[in-house]
Amino acid sequence: MAELRGSHGDQPNHILTRWFGTPDLHKLEVYSSKAGGYTALRKALVDMAPADITNEVKTSGLRGRGGAGFATGVKWGFINRDAPGPKYVVINADESEPGTSKDRYILENSPHLLVEGILIAAYAVGANQAWVYIRGEYDEPYRMLHEAIEEARAKGYVGPKPLGKDYPLDIRLYRGHGAYICGEETALLESLEGKRAQPRSRPPFPAVKGAWGRPTLLNNVETLCTVPWIVNNGGAAYAKLGTEKSPGTRLMSVSGNVRNPGVYEVELGQTFRHVIMELAGGPPEGRRVKVFWPGGSSAPVLPESMLDTHTDMEALAAARSMGGSGGVIVMDDSHCVVRAAHRLLKFYAHESCGKCTPCRIGQDWAVRTYERILAGEGSQVELDILQRVSDGLQNGRCLCGLGDSGGWVIDSTLRHFRDEYEDHALRHECNVGKVMASA
Amino acid sequence: MPDVNLTIDGHKIAVPAGTLVVEAAKTIGIEIPVFCYHHKLDPVGACRLCLVEMTPGPPRPQTACTTPVAEGMVVKTQTAMAVQARADILEFELANHPLDCPVCDKGGECPLQDFTFRHGYPTSRIDGPRLHFKKPIPLSDKIALDRERCVLCYRCTRYYDEIAWEQELTTDERGVQSFITSQFEQPLKSIFSGNIIDLCPVGALTSRVWRFESRPWDMTHTASVCSKCAVGCSVTLWQRRGQLVRVTSHENDDIDEGWICDRGRFDYTDVNDPSRLRTPTIKGARATWADAINAVAGGIKGKGAKLGVSLPQDITNEEAFLFRKLLDGPLKGAKVKMHGRTAIPGPANGSRAQGALPESLMRIREIDDARVIVVVASDLEHDVPIVDLRVKKAISKRGAKLIVVYPDSVDLDRHPGTVHIRNAPGSAAAEVRKLASHELLRDPGGPVAILFGDGYGGEDIDDLASACGDLARKVGGKEMALYRATNERGALAAGVAGWDKLDGVEALFSWGPPPTAGIPKSAKFSASWDHLPRAGHEAAVVLPATTFAERQGSYTNLEGTVQFLRPPIPVPAPLKEGWEVLCELAAALGLHLDYAGVVPIQREMALQTPDLEPAPPPVLVGPAHP
Amino acid sequence: MNSPRTKSVPRESAGTPLNTALSAHVLDEIKELPAKYPQPRSAVMPALDLAQEELGHLTPEAMTEVAEALQLDPGYVEGVATFYSLFHLEPVGRHRFYVCTNLSCMLRGANEIVDHVKRSIGVERADQVSADGLFSFEEVECLGACEFAPMMRLDHRFHYDLTAERIDALIAQRRSSLPPLTPALSPEGEREIAKPKRETAKPKGEREAATPKKVTAERPRAPRKKKAADG
């Protein structure tokens, strides 16, 4: 088994990761016998009505773990199960948000957890076919998921009569080919349809017109992996964990300048200090946390002084940030915020699909402005341009969140680290220690 | 459904349900600028230029082009948020846009210019190098692409995909690196390519034929009818200094819905050809009109069946009417051959030709409502391109089903739902007879449209017409006969759409270009009314002709709609109108025809062929703006 | 910007079996793809994947053949292929180092790793291939393994906790034509596939992406069918 860097084993908050580390957990027999796998599927198909399953998920208060944090049960309820014609469940395994590796962690440790979650969800919303859209770079997770699906097919869980129920269930795989924008729901659907992945205008929403024009439920990997536990233990039990509006636990990938980077299962409501300093060991000797991204690079940054911010969505919103993908990137005081922001804007510019004007032009304009600043050619003009671009990317100007994300990087770093920006732009100097070769 | 009430900028209005906010605003003259939105394409909300404030709605601006009106909605286009959003978007659009206005053909009819004046900032905060592309790129011999000017509204690629069902024009790369290109930089081949010029809201896609010809304000224009095929699309003809400088669409929702094909758009340069014939000639020597007409009369008089008359595909109704009189009188017995005809007979009503076609043939606009469309013995894209687009729209946007009966592949096969019956040539009628029991036609759920051509002579047309008629009656359908020649129906109605062979005639009178097979060797005398020099003119009597850009008259399109030509260019002296020449020729042949103008001829025609229904004037739409 | 890859495609020559860029069995597999999806256009991504697997990168000829096999316009296929970063329209050499330089990896020395890779394989830019045709590199965005930063993807596997030494070892192994390492012999830190290559019948069209293609460093790829005109 590959090296586990993250949560595993028997802890009260290890809803997802309890059995991670069990040898051969990716094999169906081990998943079933050692980890109680597929008991939830049996319960859902045999003992529950589809509407009951959706109700349990609603009661649990589970929120989407991909980035938007939308109430999962409510989303399931948008699908009209009784409408004629096919419906689909599409699983967003495109995980490309910088700093996020939790879905990969799940797929490499317990792919059957996802298979089981998918089957339950499909049954609940009236879909017979699920498509997992998995990023093309995830060679190993793809292979393991594929094997798991085939094992489930051999066992009859995937097939025309799962567990004897007259309700065909199938899971198919579709590989992405390198585009972060495919993490956006409607862009993912476009890609699944074999097109250039550009988001769609909403409405119509995928629940009405999704994959191939059909009603579609789109969920993140981790979200669906939480479903078996909720079915087995009840939604109320899940809601007891975490906070009232952000119940449960989530996997937080912690990376960057920390001693123990890893994927940690955290009960929502814990502080970032706990996550970064305790679970991940804090920054290396002699360094301090300077800034951290609490939910992937798209979440507005928080400075060291806000380490005690709680990890639930509401606390993050109050801190003018967001839960996002749960990817915590920690940067210590030996690095330059302006350079970090520049690198992230290069990312957004590279990944911009080009459909809407502000993102297509604005991200690139910001990159070029950062380059002038970092080359020592900056002035107040460049700072004003960065602010102008940032404003132009936010607040509904763009067709999707990729645009806003670029804006938030600029906006939040300018807000918390204006002096670093002014060092570069106005004084043409960087007062941060040189980037070290390794942490 | 009842109308929806909403308020835009304080004005209370009521519009039909389903109207988009951007269109609702237009009804009261409020301009919400748009690039990516086009009323004939599916809205995408890509350019973000139309952001306005709407309640109910989130506290962020919304795109007016993707939002349908809702009861009680309040739309504000002039709040600080909306005004700034619009100006910011324009500033972004201009960030990489080159300062090409002085050399850009779009100048003067350019939405980017106009919107910037009306909605943009007076100065830009952008500085620094812009994105550069090699330019201009020839997309074909007719269309040039300037990637620096392109604002990536994607109208062109969306049009290609949604309307024309082709993807030879595509977008490469991603993000700010995106650019429009033809596939592997091969020339565009589609007959529908030219519409992207009209669609492009900036000077990125321009006509190479019209390149640097004129500024919009130097031209005058008229709304006329295309003269290239039987569909009869509405076109705008633009003239400058007596030259026809370009052709654009004049949006007629009954026929073309704003699209024209490349034949109609680009095949006009002969109008301006410097070698246009200017004076009558007799065997190459200049002559007066009187002498020339007398020479013609002398050469064709009293020849009976030894006279051959060649008529062009775009003969006007009025000229055809006069020819009928000549052929009933002094030219009785002459063999007549019309260019470009199909083998399809004329409709029975009011026509001299034999025909089994019923009175109620379909109108083009009725294709929209068909639930099942049957296309027989015709490659629509080739024969009647704009009808092809209308059929495509019915299938992809209105859910109609399609059955094609044709030996070869056609572009309609691109739709995965198309049922294509490949018949052996000659067996189309038999296949049509089988269709009554086809699963798609057992319960079509609405009207059925049956479009049939003549299979390029490979089918027994009477049998096929009869089979289509039977099918129409059985399944609740209407037929459309796919005539090809521009005024085939008008000529059929006048009884001059001849089909005779011209071999062996001793005298030939060509109205328009000579027969495609050439002047028969047996012809000792030849006369032409033509606009360009041709082989054989040096031995003939030649009368200089007008073109469609100068002549008055009317055409009857394939559905039977009579449409009036409105030439932008007056007949240049010493040329004469065709009807005038025919009247003078008639006089020289001893037949007295006295008409003061084209209108009296039309009045007389209307009395004699009462079913020909003149078309209502097409709706005027501005030339360039969405 | 201006794509240098767009040389003209002689469509007329793309029809006869001996002159196709893609081998017959790949084209056959591609033709069977559309039926596997609710709508046929979805087949274009896996089809391009098959083509790229065979040729190493996508040429205009290959893309045109994919288009014809799927009954699509080549322009459509071109538009899709140029959108996605994993489709390469230029030669990429046999082994491509996809080194993540996004934030988490950058904070742990990814830029130095990239410099080392460039020096070691002897190229300056991502659009270049090493002189021996074996290597190229690309700075990529987050690969979703941030707890193992700095990391990269090479030959369909992730490689973690990169150091100059690990890079050198990987390069040397490929240069010296040794067969790929079996799990038992993996050096510390190199993430190996836990299973040997499987025999499971997989549905056609869904590729086993994790196992490296049968090609190893010393065994050349199935040679391209030589065109008659090849000198």
Coordinates of C-alpha atoms in Angstrom, one line a residue, chain A residues 36-413:
Chain A
G36 CA -18.8 -2.7 6.4
G37 CA -18.9 -1.8 2.7
Y38 CA -22.1 -2.1 0.7
T39 CA -24.3 -2.4 3.8
A40 CA -25.6 1.1 3.0
L41 CA -26.3 0.1 -0.5
R42 CA -28.2 -2.9 0.7
K43 CA -30.2 -0.8 3.1
A44 CA -30.9 1.9 0.5
L45 CA -32.1 -0.5 -2.2
V46 CA -33.9 -3.0 -0.1
D47 CA -35.2 -1.2 2.9
M48 CA -35.6 2.4 1.9
A49 CA -37.7 4.3 -0.6
P50 CA -35.8 6.8 -2.8
A51 CA -37.4 9.8 -1.2
D52 CA -36.4 8.5 2.2
I53 CA -32.7 8.4 1.1
T54 CA -33.0 12.0 -0.1
N55 CA -34.6 13.0 3.1
E56 CA -31.8 11.5 5.2
V57 CA -29.3 13.4 3.1
K58 CA -31.3 16.6 3.6
T59 CA -31.5 16.0 7.4
S60 CA -27.7 15.4 7.5
G61 CA -27.2 19.0 6.3
L62 CA -24.3 17.7 4.1
R63 CA -23.0 20.4 1.9
G64 CA -21.2 19.9 -1.4
R65 CA -17.5 19.3 -0.9
G66 CA -16.3 20.4 -4.3
G67 CA -16.2 24.1 -3.7
A68 CA -19.6 25.6 -3.8
G69 CA -20.9 24.1 -0.6
F70 CA -24.5 23.8 -1.8
A71 CA -26.8 21.7 0.4
T72 CA -26.6 18.2 -1.1
G73 CA -30.0 16.9 -0.1
V74 CA -31.6 20.0 -1.6
K75 CA -29.7 19.4 -4.8
W76 CA -30.9 15.9 -4.9
G77 CA -34.4 17.1 -4.5
F78 CA -34.2 19.3 -7.6
I79 CA -34.2 16.2 -9.8
N80 CA -37.8 15.2 -10.7
R81 CA -37.5 11.4 -10.4
D82 CA -40.8 10.9 -12.0
A83 CA -40.1 12.8 -15.2
P84 CA -40.0 10.5 -18.2
G85 CA -36.7 9.7 -19.9
P86 CA -33.2 9.1 -18.7
K87 CA -31.5 11.0 -15.9
Y88 CA -27.9 10.9 -15.0
V89 CA -25.7 11.2 -12.0
V90 CA -22.4 12.8 -13.0
I91 CA -19.5 12.7 -10.5
N92 CA -17.0 15.5 -10.5
A93 CA -13.7 13.8 -10.1
D94 CA -11.9 16.6 -12.0
E95 CA -10.1 17.8 -8.8
S96 CA -7.9 20.5 -10.0
E97 CA -8.2 23.3 -7.5
P98 CA -4.6 24.1 -6.4
G99 CA -3.9 22.7 -3.0
T100 CA -6.6 20.0 -3.2
S101 CA -5.8 16.3 -3.2
K102 CA -8.6 14.8 -1.1
D103 CA -10.5 13.1 -3.9
R104 CA -7.3 11.5 -5.1
Y105 CA -6.7 10.4 -1.5
I106 CA -10.1 8.7 -1.4
L107 CA -9.9 7.1 -4.8
E108 CA -6.5 5.6 -4.1
N109 CA -7.5 4.3 -0.7
S110 CA -11.1 3.3 -1.0
P111 CA -12.6 3.6 -4.4
H112 CA -15.5 1.4 -3.4
L113 CA -16.6 4.1 -1.1
L114 CA -17.3 6.2 -4.1
V115 CA -18.9 3.3 -6.0
E116 CA -21.3 2.7 -3.2
G117 CA -22.1 6.4 -2.8
I118 CA -22.8 6.7 -6.5
L119 CA -25.2 3.7 -6.6
I120 CA -27.2 5.0 -3.7
A121 CA -27.4 8.5 -5.2
A122 CA -28.5 7.2 -8.6
Y123 CA -31.2 5.2 -7.0
A124 CA -32.4 8.1 -4.9
V125 CA -32.8 10.5 -7.8
G126 CA -34.1 8.1 -10.4
A127 CA -31.0 7.8 -12.6
N128 CA -29.8 4.5 -14.0
Q129 CA -26.5 5.6 -15.3
A130 CA -23.7 7.5 -13.7
W131 CA -20.7 9.0 -15.3
V132 CA -17.5 9.7 -13.4
Y133 CA -15.6 12.6 -15.0
I134 CA -12.1 12.1 -13.8
R135 CA -9.2 14.3 -14.7
G136 CA -6.8 12.8 -17.2
E137 CA -3.8 13.1 -15.0
Y138 CA -5.2 10.8 -12.4
D139 CA -3.9 7.6 -14.0
E140 CA -3.7 5.5 -10.9
P141 CA -7.1 6.6 -9.4
Y142 CA -8.7 6.0 -12.7
R143 CA -7.3 2.5 -12.8
M144 CA -8.3 1.7 -9.3
L145 CA -11.8 3.1 -9.7
H146 CA -12.2 1.1 -12.9
E147 CA -11.2 -2.0 -11.1
A148 CA -13.6 -1.3 -8.3
I149 CA -16.5 -0.8 -10.7
E150 CA -15.7 -4.1 -12.4
E151 CA -15.5 -5.9 -9.1
A152 CA -18.9 -4.3 -8.2
R153 CA -20.2 -5.4 -11.6
A154 CA -19.0 -9.0 -11.0
K155 CA -20.7 -8.9 -7.6
G156 CA -24.0 -7.7 -9.2
Y157 CA -24.0 -4.3 -7.5
V158 CA -23.6 -2.7 -10.8
G159 CA -25.8 -4.2 -13.4
P160 CA -29.4 -4.9 -14.4
K161 CA -30.6 -6.2 -11.0
P162 CA -28.5 -4.9 -8.2
L163 CA -29.2 -6.8 -5.0
G164 CA -32.2 -8.3 -6.8
K165 CA -33.8 -4.9 -7.2
D166 CA -35.4 -4.3 -10.6
Y167 CA -33.5 -1.1 -11.1
P168 CA -30.5 -1.2 -13.5
L169 CA -27.5 0.7 -12.4
D170 CA -24.4 1.4 -14.4
I171 CA -21.3 3.5 -13.8
R172 CA -19.2 4.7 -16.7
L173 CA -15.9 6.6 -16.7
Y174 CA -14.9 9.6 -18.8
R175 CA -11.4 11.0 -18.7
G176 CA -10.7 14.7 -18.8
H177 CA -7.7 15.9 -20.7
G178 CA -6.3 18.8 -18.8
A179 CA -8.6 21.7 -18.2
Y180 CA -9.3 23.1 -14.7
I181 CA -12.4 24.7 -15.9
C182 CA -13.9 21.2 -16.2
G183 CA -14.3 21.4 -12.4
E184 CA -17.1 23.9 -13.1
E185 CA -20.4 21.9 -13.4
T186 CA -21.7 23.1 -16.7
A187 CA -18.2 23.2 -18.3
L188 CA -17.8 19.6 -17.2
L189 CA -21.1 18.7 -18.9
E190 CA -19.9 20.3 -22.1
S191 CA -16.7 18.3 -21.9
L192 CA -18.6 15.1 -21.3
E193 CA -20.5 16.0 -24.4
G194 CA -17.3 16.0 -26.3
K195 CA -16.9 19.8 -26.7
R196 CA -14.6 22.5 -25.7
A197 CA -15.3 23.0 -22.0
Q198 CA -17.0 26.4 -21.7
P199 CA -19.5 26.9 -18.9
R200 CA -23.2 27.4 -19.8
S201 CA -25.4 30.2 -18.9
R202 CA -27.7 29.2 -16.0
P203 CA -30.7 28.8 -16.0
P204 CA -31.3 26.1 -17.2
F205 CA -29.6 24.3 -14.3
P206 CA -28.3 20.8 -14.7
A207 CA -31.1 19.4 -12.7
V208 CA -33.4 20.4 -15.5
K209 CA -31.1 20.2 -18.5
G210 CA -27.8 18.7 -17.8
A211 CA -25.8 15.9 -19.5
W212 CA -26.9 15.4 -23.1
G213 CA -29.9 17.6 -22.4
R214 CA -31.2 15.3 -19.6
P215 CA -31.9 16.1 -15.9
T216 CA -28.6 15.5 -14.1
L217 CA -27.3 15.4 -10.6
L218 CA -23.7 16.6 -10.3
N219 CA -21.8 15.9 -7.1
N220 CA -18.2 15.9 -6.0
V221 CA -16.4 12.7 -5.1
E222 CA -16.2 13.4 -1.4
T223 CA -19.8 14.4 -1.2
L224 CA -21.0 11.1 -2.5
C225 CA -18.5 9.2 -0.4
T226 CA -20.2 10.6 2.6
V227 CA -23.6 9.2 1.6
P228 CA -23.0 5.5 2.7
W229 CA -22.3 6.6 6.3
I230 CA -25.3 8.8 6.3
V231 CA -27.5 6.0 5.1
N232 CA -26.1 3.6 7.7
N233 CA -26.2 6.0 10.6
G234 CA -28.9 8.4 9.7
G235 CA -28.8 12.0 8.7
A236 CA -29.4 13.2 12.3
A237 CA -26.2 11.5 13.4
Y238 CA -24.2 13.3 10.8
A239 CA -25.8 16.6 11.7
K240 CA -24.6 16.2 15.3
L241 CA -21.0 16.7 14.1
G242 CA -19.6 19.9 13.0
T243 CA -21.6 23.1 13.3
E244 CA -25.3 23.7 12.8
K245 CA -25.0 25.1 9.3
S246 CA -21.9 23.2 8.3
P247 CA -22.4 19.8 9.8
G248 CA -20.1 16.8 9.6
T249 CA -16.5 16.5 8.7
R250 CA -14.5 17.3 5.6
L251 CA -11.2 16.3 4.2
M252 CA -8.8 19.1 4.2
S253 CA -5.6 18.8 2.1
V254 CA -2.9 20.7 3.9
S255 CA 0.2 21.6 1.9
G256 CA 2.8 24.1 1.4
N257 CA 5.2 25.2 4.1
V258 CA 4.1 22.7 6.8
R259 CA 6.0 19.9 8.3
N260 CA 3.4 17.2 7.8
P261 CA 1.4 17.9 4.7
G262 CA -1.5 15.5 4.3
V263 CA -5.2 15.0 3.8
Y264 CA -6.8 15.4 7.2
E265 CA -10.4 14.7 8.1
V266 CA -11.5 17.6 10.2
E267 CA -14.7 18.1 12.1
L268 CA -16.1 21.4 10.8
G269 CA -15.9 24.1 13.3
Q270 CA -12.3 23.3 14.3
T271 CA -9.9 26.2 13.9
F272 CA -7.4 26.6 11.2
R273 CA -4.8 26.8 14.0
H274 CA -5.7 23.2 14.9
V275 CA -5.5 22.1 11.3
I276 CA -2.3 23.9 10.3
M277 CA -0.3 23.9 13.5
E278 CA -1.4 20.7 15.1
L279 CA -2.5 18.3 12.4
A280 CA 0.0 19.5 9.9
G281 CA 2.8 20.4 12.3
G282 CA 3.0 24.1 11.4
P283 CA 5.8 25.7 9.4
P284 CA 9.4 24.5 9.5
E285 CA 11.7 25.5 12.3
G286 CA 12.4 29.2 12.5
R287 CA 9.5 30.2 10.2
R288 CA 6.1 31.6 10.9
V289 CA 2.9 31.3 9.0
K290 CA 2.5 34.4 6.9
V291 CA -0.6 33.7 4.9
F292 CA -2.9 30.7 4.2
W293 CA -5.5 29.9 1.6
P294 CA -8.3 28.2 3.5
G295 CA -10.1 26.4 0.6
G296 CA -7.9 26.1 -2.4
S297 CA -6.2 28.9 -4.3
S298 CA -9.7 30.3 -5.1
A299 CA -10.5 31.1 -1.5
P300 CA -9.5 34.6 -0.4
V301 CA -6.4 34.5 1.7
L302 CA -6.2 34.9 5.5
P303 CA -3.1 36.2 7.3
E304 CA -1.5 34.6 10.3
S305 CA -3.5 36.8 12.6
M306 CA -6.6 34.9 11.5
L307 CA -5.4 31.4 12.3
D308 CA -8.1 31.1 14.9
T309 CA -10.8 31.4 12.2
H310 CA -13.1 28.3 12.4
T311 CA -13.3 26.0 9.5
D312 CA -17.1 26.1 9.0
M313 CA -18.5 27.9 6.0
E314 CA -20.2 30.6 8.0
A315 CA -17.1 31.5 9.9
L316 CA -15.1 31.7 6.7
A317 CA -17.7 33.8 5.1
A318 CA -17.6 36.2 8.0
A319 CA -13.8 36.3 7.5
R320 CA -14.4 37.3 3.9
S321 CA -13.2 34.0 2.6
M322 CA -14.8 30.6 1.8
G323 CA -14.6 26.9 2.5
G324 CA -14.1 26.1 -1.1
S325 CA -12.4 22.8 -1.8
G326 CA -10.9 22.5 1.6
G327 CA -7.4 22.7 0.2
V328 CA -5.4 24.6 2.8
I329 CA -2.2 26.1 1.3
V330 CA 0.2 27.5 3.9
M331 CA 2.9 30.0 3.1
D332 CA 5.5 31.0 5.5
D333 CA 7.4 34.2 5.9
S334 CA 10.2 33.2 3.7
H335 CA 8.1 33.7 0.6
C336 CA 6.7 36.7 -1.2
V337 CA 3.0 37.2 -1.5
V338 CA 3.3 39.2 -4.7
R339 CA 5.1 36.3 -6.4
A340 CA 2.6 33.8 -5.1
A341 CA -0.3 35.9 -6.4
H342 CA 1.5 36.3 -9.7
R343 CA 1.8 32.5 -10.0
L344 CA -1.8 32.0 -9.2
L345 CA -2.9 34.6 -11.8
K346 CA -0.8 32.8 -14.3
F347 CA -2.8 29.7 -13.4
Y348 CA -6.1 31.4 -13.8
A349 CA -5.1 33.0 -17.1
H350 CA -3.8 29.6 -18.4
E351 CA -7.0 27.9 -17.4
S352 CA -9.5 30.5 -18.4
C353 CA -11.7 29.0 -21.0
G354 CA -12.0 32.3 -23.0
K355 CA -15.7 32.4 -23.2
C356 CA -16.4 35.6 -21.2
T357 CA -14.7 38.9 -21.8
P358 CA -13.7 39.9 -18.3
C359 CA -12.0 36.6 -17.4
R360 CA -10.4 36.1 -20.8
I361 CA -8.9 39.6 -20.9
G362 CA -8.7 40.4 -17.2
Q363 CA -6.6 37.5 -16.0
D364 CA -4.0 38.0 -18.7
W365 CA -4.0 41.7 -18.1
A366 CA -3.3 41.0 -14.4
V367 CA -0.5 38.6 -15.2
R368 CA 1.2 41.2 -17.4
T369 CA 0.8 43.8 -14.7
Y370 CA 2.3 41.5 -12.1
E371 CA 5.2 40.9 -14.4
R372 CA 5.9 44.5 -14.8
I373 CA 5.7 45.0 -11.0
L374 CA 8.0 42.0 -10.3
A375 CA 10.5 43.2 -13.0
G376 CA 10.8 46.5 -11.0
E377 CA 8.9 48.5 -13.6
G378 CA 5.8 49.1 -11.4
S379 CA 4.2 52.2 -10.1
Q380 CA 0.9 53.3 -8.6
V381 CA -0.6 52.8 -12.0
E382 CA 0.1 49.1 -11.9
L383 CA -1.5 48.9 -8.4
D384 CA -4.5 50.7 -9.7
I385 CA -4.8 48.4 -12.7
L386 CA -4.6 45.3 -10.4
Q387 CA -7.5 46.8 -8.3
R388 CA -9.4 47.6 -11.5
V389 CA -9.0 44.1 -12.9
S390 CA -9.9 42.6 -9.5
D391 CA -13.1 44.6 -9.5
G392 CA -13.9 43.8 -13.1
L393 CA -13.6 40.0 -12.4
Q394 CA -16.0 39.9 -9.4
N395 CA -19.6 40.4 -8.6
G396 CA -21.4 38.7 -11.5
R397 CA -19.2 40.2 -14.2
C398 CA -18.0 36.7 -15.2
L399 CA -19.8 33.7 -16.5
C400 CA -18.4 31.4 -13.8
G401 CA -16.4 31.4 -10.6
L402 CA -13.0 31.0 -12.3
G403 CA -13.2 34.7 -13.1
D404 CA -14.1 35.6 -9.5
S405 CA -11.3 33.5 -8.2
G406 CA -8.6 35.5 -10.0
G407 CA -10.2 38.6 -8.6
W408 CA -10.2 37.3 -5.1
V409 CA -6.5 36.4 -5.2
I410 CA -5.7 40.0 -6.2
D411 CA -8.2 41.5 -3.9
S412 CA -7.4 39.6 -0.7
T413 CA -3.7 39.7 -1.1

